[in-house]
PDB file of C-alpha atoms in Angstrom:
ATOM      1  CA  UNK A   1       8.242  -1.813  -9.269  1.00 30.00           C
ATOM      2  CA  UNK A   2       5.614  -2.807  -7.105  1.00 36.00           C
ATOM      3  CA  UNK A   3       1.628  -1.638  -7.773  1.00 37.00           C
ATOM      4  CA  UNK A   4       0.692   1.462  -6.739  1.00 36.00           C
ATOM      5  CA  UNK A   5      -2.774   0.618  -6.483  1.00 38.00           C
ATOM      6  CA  UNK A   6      -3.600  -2.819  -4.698  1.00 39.00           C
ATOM      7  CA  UNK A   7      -6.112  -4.603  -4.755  1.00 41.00           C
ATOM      8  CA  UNK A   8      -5.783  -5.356  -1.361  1.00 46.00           C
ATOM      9  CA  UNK A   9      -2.561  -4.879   0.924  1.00 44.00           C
ATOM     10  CA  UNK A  10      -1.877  -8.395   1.787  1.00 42.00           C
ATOM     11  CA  UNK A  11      -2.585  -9.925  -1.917  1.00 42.00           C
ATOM     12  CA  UNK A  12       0.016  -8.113  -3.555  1.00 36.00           C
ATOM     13  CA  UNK A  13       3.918  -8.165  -3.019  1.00 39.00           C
ATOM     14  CA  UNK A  14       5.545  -4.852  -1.855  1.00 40.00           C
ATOM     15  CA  UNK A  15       8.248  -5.515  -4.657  1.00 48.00           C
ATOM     16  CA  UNK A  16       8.407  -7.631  -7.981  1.00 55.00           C
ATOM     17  CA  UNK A  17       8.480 -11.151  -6.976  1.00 56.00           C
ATOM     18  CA  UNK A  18      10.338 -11.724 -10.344  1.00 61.00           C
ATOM     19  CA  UNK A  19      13.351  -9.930  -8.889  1.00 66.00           C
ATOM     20  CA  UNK A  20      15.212 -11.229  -5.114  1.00 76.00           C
ATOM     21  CA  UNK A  21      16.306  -8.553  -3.115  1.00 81.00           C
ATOM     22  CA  UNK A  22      18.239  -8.537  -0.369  1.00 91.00           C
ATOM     23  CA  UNK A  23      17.367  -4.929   0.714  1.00 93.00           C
ATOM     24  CA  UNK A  24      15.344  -1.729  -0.246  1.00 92.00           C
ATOM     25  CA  UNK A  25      16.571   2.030   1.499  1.00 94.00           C
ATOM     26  CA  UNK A  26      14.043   4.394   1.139  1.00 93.00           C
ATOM     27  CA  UNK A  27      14.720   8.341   2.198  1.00 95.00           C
ATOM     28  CA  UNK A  28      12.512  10.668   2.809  1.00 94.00           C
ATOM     29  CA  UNK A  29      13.687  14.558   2.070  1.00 95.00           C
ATOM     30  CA  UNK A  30      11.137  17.467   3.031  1.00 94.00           C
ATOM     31  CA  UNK A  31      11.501  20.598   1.508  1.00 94.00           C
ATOM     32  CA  UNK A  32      11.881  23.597   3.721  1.00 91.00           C
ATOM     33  CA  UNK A  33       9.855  27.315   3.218  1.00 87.00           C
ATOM     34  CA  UNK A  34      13.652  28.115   1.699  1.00 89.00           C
ATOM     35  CA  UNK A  35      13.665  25.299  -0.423  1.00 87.00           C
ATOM     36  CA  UNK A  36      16.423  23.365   1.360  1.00 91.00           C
ATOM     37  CA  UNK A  37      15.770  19.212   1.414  1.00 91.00           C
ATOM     38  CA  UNK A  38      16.160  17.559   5.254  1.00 91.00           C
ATOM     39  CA  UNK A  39      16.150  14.196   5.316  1.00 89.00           C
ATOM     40  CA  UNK A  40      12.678  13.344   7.325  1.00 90.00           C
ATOM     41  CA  UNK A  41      13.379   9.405   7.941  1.00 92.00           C
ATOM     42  CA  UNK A  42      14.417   6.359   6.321  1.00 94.00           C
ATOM     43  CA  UNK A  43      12.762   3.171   5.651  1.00 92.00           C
ATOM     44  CA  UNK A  44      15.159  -0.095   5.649  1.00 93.00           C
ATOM     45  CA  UNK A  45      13.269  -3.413   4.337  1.00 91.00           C
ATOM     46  CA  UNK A  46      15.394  -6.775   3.729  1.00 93.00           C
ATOM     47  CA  UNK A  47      14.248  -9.881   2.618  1.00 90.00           C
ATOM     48  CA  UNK A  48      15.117 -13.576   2.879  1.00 89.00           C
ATOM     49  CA  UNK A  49      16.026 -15.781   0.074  1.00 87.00           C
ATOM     50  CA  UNK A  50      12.324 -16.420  -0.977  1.00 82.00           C
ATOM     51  CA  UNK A  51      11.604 -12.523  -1.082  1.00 81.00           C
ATOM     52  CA  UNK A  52       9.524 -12.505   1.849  1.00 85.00           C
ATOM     53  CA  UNK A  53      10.439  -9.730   4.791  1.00 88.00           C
ATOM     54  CA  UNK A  54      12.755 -10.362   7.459  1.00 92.00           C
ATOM     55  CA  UNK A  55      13.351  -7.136   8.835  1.00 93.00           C
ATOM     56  CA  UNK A  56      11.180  -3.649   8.291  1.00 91.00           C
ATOM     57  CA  UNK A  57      13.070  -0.677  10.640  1.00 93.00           C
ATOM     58  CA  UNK A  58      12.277   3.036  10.660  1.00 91.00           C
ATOM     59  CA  UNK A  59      15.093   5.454  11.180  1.00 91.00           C
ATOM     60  CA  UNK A  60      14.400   9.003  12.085  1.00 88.00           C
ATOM     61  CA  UNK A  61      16.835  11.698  12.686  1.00 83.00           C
ATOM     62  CA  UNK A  62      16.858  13.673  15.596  1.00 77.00           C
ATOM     63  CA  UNK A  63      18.620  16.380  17.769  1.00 75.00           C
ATOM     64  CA  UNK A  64      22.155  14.850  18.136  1.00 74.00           C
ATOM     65  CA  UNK A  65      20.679  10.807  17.276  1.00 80.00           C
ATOM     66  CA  UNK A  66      18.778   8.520  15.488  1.00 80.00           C
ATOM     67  CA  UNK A  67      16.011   7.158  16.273  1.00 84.00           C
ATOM     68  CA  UNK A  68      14.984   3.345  15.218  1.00 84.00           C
ATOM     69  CA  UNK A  69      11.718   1.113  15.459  1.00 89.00           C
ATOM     70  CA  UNK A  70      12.065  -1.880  14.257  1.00 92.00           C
ATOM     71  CA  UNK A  71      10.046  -5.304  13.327  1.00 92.00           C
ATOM     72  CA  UNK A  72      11.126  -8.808  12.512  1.00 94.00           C
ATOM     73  CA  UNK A  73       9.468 -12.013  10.163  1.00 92.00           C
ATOM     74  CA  UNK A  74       9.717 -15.345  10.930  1.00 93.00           C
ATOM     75  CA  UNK A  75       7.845 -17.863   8.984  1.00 92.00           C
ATOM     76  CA  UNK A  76       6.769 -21.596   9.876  1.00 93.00           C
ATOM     77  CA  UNK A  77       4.847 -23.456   7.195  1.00 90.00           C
ATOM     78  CA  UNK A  78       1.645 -20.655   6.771  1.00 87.00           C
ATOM     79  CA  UNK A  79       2.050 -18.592  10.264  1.00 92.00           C
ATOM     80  CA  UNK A  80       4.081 -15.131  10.310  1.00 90.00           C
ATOM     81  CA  UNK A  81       5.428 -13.934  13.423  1.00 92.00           C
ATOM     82  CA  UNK A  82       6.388 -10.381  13.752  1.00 91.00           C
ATOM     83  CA  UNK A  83       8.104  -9.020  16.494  1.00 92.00           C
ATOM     84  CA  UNK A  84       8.432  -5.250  17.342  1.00 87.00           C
ATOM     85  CA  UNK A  85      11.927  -4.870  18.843  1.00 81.00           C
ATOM     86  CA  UNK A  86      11.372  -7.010  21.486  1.00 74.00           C
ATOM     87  CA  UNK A  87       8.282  -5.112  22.620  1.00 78.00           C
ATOM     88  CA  UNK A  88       4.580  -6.112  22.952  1.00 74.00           C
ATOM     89  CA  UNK A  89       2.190  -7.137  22.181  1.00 82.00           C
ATOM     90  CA  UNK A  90       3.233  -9.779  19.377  1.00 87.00           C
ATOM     91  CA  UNK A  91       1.574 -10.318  15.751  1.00 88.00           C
ATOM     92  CA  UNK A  92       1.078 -13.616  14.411  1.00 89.00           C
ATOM     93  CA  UNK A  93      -0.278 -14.224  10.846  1.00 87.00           C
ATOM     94  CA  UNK A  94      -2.442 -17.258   9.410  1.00 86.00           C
ATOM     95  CA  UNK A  95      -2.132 -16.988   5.184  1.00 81.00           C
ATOM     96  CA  UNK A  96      -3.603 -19.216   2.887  1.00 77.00           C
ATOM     97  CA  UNK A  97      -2.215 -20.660   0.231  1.00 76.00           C
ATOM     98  CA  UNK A  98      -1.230 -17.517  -1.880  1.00 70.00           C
ATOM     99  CA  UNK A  99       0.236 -15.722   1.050  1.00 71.00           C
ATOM    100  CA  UNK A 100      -2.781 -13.947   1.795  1.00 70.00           C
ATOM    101  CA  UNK A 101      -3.885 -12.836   5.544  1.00 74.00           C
ATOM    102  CA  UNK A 102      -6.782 -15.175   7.082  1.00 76.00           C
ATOM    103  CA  UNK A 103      -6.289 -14.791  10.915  1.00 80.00           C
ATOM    104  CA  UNK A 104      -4.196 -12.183  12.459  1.00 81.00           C
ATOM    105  CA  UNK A 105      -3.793 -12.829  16.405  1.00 84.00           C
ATOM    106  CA  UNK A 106      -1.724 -10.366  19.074  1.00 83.00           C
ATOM    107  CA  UNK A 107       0.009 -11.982  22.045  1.00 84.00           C
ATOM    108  CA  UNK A 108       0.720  -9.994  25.230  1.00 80.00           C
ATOM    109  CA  UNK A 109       1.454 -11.373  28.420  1.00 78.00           C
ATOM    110  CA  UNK A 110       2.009 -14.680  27.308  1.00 77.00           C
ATOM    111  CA  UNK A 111      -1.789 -14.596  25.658  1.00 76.00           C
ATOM    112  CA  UNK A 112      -3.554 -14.732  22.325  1.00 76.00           C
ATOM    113  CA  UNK A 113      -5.752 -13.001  21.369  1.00 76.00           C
ATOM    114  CA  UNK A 114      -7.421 -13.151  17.737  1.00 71.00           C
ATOM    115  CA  UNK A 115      -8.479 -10.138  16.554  1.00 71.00           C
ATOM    116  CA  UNK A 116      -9.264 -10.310  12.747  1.00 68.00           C
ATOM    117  CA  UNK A 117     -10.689 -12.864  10.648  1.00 70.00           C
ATOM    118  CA  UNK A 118     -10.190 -12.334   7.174  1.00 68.00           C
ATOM    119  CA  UNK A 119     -12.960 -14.494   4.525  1.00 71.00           C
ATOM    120  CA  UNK A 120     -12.307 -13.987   1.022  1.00 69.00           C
ATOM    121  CA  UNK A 121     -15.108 -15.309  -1.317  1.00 72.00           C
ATOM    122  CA  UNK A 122     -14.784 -15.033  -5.556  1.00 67.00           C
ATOM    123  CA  UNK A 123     -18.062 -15.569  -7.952  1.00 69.00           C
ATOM    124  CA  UNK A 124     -18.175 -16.705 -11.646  1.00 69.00           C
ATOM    125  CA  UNK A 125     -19.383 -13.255 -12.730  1.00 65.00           C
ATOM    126  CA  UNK A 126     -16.018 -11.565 -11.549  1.00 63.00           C
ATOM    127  CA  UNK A 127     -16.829 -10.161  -8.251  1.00 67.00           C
ATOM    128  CA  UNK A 128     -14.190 -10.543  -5.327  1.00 70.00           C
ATOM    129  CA  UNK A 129     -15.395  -9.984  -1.485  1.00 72.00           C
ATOM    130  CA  UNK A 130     -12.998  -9.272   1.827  1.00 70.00           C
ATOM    131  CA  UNK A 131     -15.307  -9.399   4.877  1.00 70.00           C
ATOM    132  CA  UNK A 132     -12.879  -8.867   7.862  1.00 69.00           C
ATOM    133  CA  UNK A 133     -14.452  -9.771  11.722  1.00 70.00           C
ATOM    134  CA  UNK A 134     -13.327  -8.823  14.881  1.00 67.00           C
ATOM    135  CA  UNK A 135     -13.013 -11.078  17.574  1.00 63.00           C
ATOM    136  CA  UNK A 136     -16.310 -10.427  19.038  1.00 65.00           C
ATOM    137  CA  UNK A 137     -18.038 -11.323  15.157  1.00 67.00           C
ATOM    138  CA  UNK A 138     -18.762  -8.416  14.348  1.00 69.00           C
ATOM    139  CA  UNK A 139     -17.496  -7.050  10.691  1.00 72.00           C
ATOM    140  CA  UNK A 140     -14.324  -4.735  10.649  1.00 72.00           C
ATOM    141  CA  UNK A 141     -14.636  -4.224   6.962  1.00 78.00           C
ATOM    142  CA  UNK A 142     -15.991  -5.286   3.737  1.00 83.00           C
ATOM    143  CA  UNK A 143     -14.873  -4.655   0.304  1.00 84.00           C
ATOM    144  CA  UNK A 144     -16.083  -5.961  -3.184  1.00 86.00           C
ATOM    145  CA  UNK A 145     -14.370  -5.965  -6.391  1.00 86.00           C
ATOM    146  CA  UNK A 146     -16.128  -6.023  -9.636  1.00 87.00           C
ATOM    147  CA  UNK A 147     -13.849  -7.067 -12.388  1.00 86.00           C
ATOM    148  CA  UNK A 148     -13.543  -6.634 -15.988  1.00 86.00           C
ATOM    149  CA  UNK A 149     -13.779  -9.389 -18.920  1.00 85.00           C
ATOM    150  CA  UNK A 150      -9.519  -9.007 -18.481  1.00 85.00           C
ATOM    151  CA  UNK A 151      -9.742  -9.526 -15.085  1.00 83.00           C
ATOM    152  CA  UNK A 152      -9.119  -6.121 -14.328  1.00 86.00           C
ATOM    153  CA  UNK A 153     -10.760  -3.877 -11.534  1.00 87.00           C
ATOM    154  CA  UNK A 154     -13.274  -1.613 -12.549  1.00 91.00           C
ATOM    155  CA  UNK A 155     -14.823  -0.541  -9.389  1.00 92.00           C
ATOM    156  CA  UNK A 156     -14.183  -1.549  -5.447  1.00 89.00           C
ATOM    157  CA  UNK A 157     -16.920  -0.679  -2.856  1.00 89.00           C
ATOM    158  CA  UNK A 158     -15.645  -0.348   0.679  1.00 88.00           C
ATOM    159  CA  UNK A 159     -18.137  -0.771   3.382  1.00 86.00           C
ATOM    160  CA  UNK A 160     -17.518  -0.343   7.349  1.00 80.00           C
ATOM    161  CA  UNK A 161     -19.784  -2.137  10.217  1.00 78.00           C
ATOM    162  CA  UNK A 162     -22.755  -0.940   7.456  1.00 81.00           C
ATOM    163  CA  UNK A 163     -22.277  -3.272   5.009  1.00 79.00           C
ATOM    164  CA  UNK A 164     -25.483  -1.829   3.062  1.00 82.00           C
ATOM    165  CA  UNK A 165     -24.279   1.582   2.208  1.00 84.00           C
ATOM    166  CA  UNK A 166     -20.461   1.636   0.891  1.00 86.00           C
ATOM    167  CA  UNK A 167     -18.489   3.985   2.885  1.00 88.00           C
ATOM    168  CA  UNK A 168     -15.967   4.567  -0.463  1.00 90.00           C
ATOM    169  CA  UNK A 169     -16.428   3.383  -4.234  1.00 92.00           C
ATOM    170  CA  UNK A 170     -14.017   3.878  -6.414  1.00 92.00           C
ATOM    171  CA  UNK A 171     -14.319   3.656 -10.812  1.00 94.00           C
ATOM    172  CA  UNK A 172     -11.025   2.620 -12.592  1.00 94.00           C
ATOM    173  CA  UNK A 173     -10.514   3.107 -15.982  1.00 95.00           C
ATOM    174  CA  UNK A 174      -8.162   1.441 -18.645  1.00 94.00           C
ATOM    175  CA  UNK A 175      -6.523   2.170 -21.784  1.00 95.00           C
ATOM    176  CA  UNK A 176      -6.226  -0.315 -24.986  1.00 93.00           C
ATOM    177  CA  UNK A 177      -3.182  -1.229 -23.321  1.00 93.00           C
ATOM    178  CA  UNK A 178      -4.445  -2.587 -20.116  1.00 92.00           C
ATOM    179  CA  UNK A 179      -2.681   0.993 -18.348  1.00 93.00           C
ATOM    180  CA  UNK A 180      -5.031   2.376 -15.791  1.00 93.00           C
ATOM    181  CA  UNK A 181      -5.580   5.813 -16.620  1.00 95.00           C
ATOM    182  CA  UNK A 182      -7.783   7.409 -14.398  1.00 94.00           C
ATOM    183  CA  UNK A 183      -9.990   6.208 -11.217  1.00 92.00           C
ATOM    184  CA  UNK A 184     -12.558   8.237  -9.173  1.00 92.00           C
ATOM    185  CA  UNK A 185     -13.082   8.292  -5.412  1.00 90.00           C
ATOM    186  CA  UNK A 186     -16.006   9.206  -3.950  1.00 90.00           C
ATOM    187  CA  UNK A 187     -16.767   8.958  -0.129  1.00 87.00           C
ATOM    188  CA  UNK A 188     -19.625   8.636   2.305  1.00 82.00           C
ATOM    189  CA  UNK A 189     -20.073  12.273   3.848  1.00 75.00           C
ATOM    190  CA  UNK A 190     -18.196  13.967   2.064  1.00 73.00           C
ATOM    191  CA  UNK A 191     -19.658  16.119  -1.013  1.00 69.00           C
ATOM    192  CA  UNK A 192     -16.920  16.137  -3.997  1.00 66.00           C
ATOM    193  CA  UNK A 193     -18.726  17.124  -7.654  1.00 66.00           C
ATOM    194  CA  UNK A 194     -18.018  14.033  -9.604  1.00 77.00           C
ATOM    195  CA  UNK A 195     -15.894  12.561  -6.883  1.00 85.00           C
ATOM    196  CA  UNK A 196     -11.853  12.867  -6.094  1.00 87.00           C
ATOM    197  CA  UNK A 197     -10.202  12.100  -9.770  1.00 89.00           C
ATOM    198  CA  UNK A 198      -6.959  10.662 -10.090  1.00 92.00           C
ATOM    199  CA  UNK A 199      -5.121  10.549 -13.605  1.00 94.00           C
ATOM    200  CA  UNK A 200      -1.802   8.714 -14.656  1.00 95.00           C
ATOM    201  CA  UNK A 201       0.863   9.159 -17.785  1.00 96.00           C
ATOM    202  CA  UNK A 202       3.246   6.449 -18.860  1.00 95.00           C
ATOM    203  CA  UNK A 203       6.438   6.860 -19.802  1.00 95.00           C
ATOM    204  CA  UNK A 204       7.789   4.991 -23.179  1.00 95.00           C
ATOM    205  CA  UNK A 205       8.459   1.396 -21.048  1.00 94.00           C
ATOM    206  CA  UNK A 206       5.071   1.344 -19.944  1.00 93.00           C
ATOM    207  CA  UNK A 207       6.357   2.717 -16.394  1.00 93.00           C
ATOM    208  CA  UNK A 208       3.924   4.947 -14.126  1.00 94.00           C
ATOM    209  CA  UNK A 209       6.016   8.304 -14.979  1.00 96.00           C
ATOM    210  CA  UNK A 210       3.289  10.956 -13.157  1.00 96.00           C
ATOM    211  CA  UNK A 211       0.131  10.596 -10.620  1.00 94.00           C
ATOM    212  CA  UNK A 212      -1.586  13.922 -10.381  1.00 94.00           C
ATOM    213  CA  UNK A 213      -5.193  14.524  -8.240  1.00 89.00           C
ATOM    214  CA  UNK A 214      -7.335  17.549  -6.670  1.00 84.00           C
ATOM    215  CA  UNK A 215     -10.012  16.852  -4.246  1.00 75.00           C
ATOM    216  CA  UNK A 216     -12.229  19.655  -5.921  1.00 66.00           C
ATOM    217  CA  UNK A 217     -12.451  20.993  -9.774  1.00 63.00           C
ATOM    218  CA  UNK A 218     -10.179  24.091 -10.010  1.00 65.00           C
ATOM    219  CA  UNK A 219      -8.521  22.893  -6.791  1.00 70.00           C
ATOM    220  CA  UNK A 220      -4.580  23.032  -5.971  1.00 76.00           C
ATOM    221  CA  UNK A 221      -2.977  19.449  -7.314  1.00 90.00           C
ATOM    222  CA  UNK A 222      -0.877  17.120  -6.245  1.00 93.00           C
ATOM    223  CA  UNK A 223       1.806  15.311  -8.715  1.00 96.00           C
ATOM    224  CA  UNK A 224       3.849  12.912  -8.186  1.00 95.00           C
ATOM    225  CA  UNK A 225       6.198  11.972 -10.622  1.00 96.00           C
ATOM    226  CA  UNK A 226       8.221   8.877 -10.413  1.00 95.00           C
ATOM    227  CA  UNK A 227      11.842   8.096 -11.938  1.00 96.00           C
ATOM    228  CA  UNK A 228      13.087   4.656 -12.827  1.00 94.00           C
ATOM    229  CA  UNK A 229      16.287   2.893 -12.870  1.00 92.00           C
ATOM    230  CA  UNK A 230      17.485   0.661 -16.729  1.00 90.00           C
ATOM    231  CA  UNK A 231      15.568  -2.241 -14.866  1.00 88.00           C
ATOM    232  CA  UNK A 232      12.239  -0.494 -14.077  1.00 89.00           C
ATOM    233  CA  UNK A 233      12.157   0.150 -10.686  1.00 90.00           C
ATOM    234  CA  UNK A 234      11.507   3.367  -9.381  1.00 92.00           C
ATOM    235  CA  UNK A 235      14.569   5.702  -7.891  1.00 94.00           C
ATOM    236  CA  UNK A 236      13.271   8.967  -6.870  1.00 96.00           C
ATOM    237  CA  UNK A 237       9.518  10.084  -6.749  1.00 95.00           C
ATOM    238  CA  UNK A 238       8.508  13.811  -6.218  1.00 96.00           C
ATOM    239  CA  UNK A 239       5.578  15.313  -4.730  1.00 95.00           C
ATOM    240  CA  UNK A 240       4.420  18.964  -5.933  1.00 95.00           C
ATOM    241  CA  UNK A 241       1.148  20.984  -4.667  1.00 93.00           C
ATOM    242  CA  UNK A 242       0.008  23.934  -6.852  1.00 90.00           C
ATOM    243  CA  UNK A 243       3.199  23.646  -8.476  1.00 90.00           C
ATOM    244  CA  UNK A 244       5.711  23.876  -5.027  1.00 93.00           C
ATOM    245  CA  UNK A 245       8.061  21.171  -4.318  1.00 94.00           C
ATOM    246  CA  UNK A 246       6.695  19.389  -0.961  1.00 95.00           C
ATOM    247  CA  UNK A 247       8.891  16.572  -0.707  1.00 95.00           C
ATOM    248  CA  UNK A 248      10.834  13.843  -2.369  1.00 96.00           C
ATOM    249  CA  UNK A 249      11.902   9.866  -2.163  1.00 95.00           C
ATOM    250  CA  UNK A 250      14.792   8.529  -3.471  1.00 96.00           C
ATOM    251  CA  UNK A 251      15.203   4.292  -2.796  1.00 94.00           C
ATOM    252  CA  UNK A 252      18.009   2.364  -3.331  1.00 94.00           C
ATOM    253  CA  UNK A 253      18.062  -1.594  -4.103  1.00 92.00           C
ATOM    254  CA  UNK A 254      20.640  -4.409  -2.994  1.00 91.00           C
ATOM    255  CA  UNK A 255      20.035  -7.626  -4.962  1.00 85.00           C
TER     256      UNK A 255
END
């Protein structure tokens, strides 16, 4: 299964890059005030033979059709190209080495234009940095990553156009096993006692089996609970607040 907590979005695969697949369905069902499930949309993701995305479309039901937006990859040496459906503008994609964003450009009209530069900067004492610019220089967004001895993350600070006060922090904590079981959120402006907490069991593979957070002590609680497949990847994941069924995700694989 993929990591439910990245790092960063573009440093991590979506999906195990141990396994190819040709093609990942996930539904959407939202439960009703009479406890019926409607399927809310469907998200259809195939990949070429190097695992890397080819085709991302959403599908959403609607009075008497369906509705689809789609995007399409192509890849030439370290540039992406995505297209949306034949609409503008375009993305295109500069990655380094690992397959991680450094330049991301739109084209409209027959014209780029760059619009975020992406500098990623690691330090002997286990700090990571992503300072994103915008075209005019100016920063987009910063975040550093202190690491543990294991190379794990123990705490991320995001920062904005500020890069002196961190907009978001959040503390992760491990057990013996390496299994993050808890992290903490706190953000700028907003006055949580201890911060947002968010706590995780594991089922007997090691698997992610339940997510559960409250943005105040005594609060209502979301869970999420996850269900896996014999090969460890996850089926059908369930959302519940205060204890009432909100909605539900079942995904289906094609290797």
């Amino acid at each position: 299964m993929e990591k439910l907590l990245q790092m960063d979005d573009v440093d991590i695969p979506l999906y195990r890059p141990d396994v190819k697949y040709k093609q990942v369905i996930a539904s959407v069902y939202h439960y009703t005030s009479n406890g019926r499930a409607i399927l809310n949309d469907s998200l259809i993701t195939r990949f070429d033979n190097n695992n890397r995305f080819t085709y991302i479309g959403l599908a959403m039901p609607l009075i008497g059709q369906t509705s689809v937006s789609a995007s399409t990859f192509s890849y030439t040496n370290n540039t992406v190209v995505v297209e949306n459906g034949g609409r503008e503008p375009k993305e295109i994609y500069e990655l380094d080495a690992k397959g991680r964003i450094l330049t991301k450009s739109l084209v409209q009209f027959g014209i780029s234009t760059k619009i975020l530069d992406r500098h990623v900067r690691y330090t002997p004492n286990g700090r990571i940095s992503y300072l994103h610019r915008a075209r005019d220089g100016g920063i987009v967004e910063k975040k550093v990553y202190q690491l543990t001895a294991k190379g794990l993350v123990k705490r991320c600070e995001e920062y904005g156009s500020d890069t002196t006060l961190a907009s978001k922090t959040i503390d992760y904590t491990y057990n013996g096993k390496g299994q993050l079981v808890s992290m903490v959120m706190k953000l700028k402006g907003i006055k949580h006692t201890g911060g947002i907490p968010y706590k995780f069991t594991y089922n007997d593979k090691g698997l992610i089996a339940s997510l559960k957070f409250g943005f105040d002590p005594g609060a209502a609680v979301y869970t999420y609970t996850y269900v896996y497949d014999a090969k460890g990847e996850w089926t059908r994941m369930e959302c519940q607040f205060d204890g009432e069924k909100r909605f539900y995700v079942n995904r289906n694989y094609v290797r």
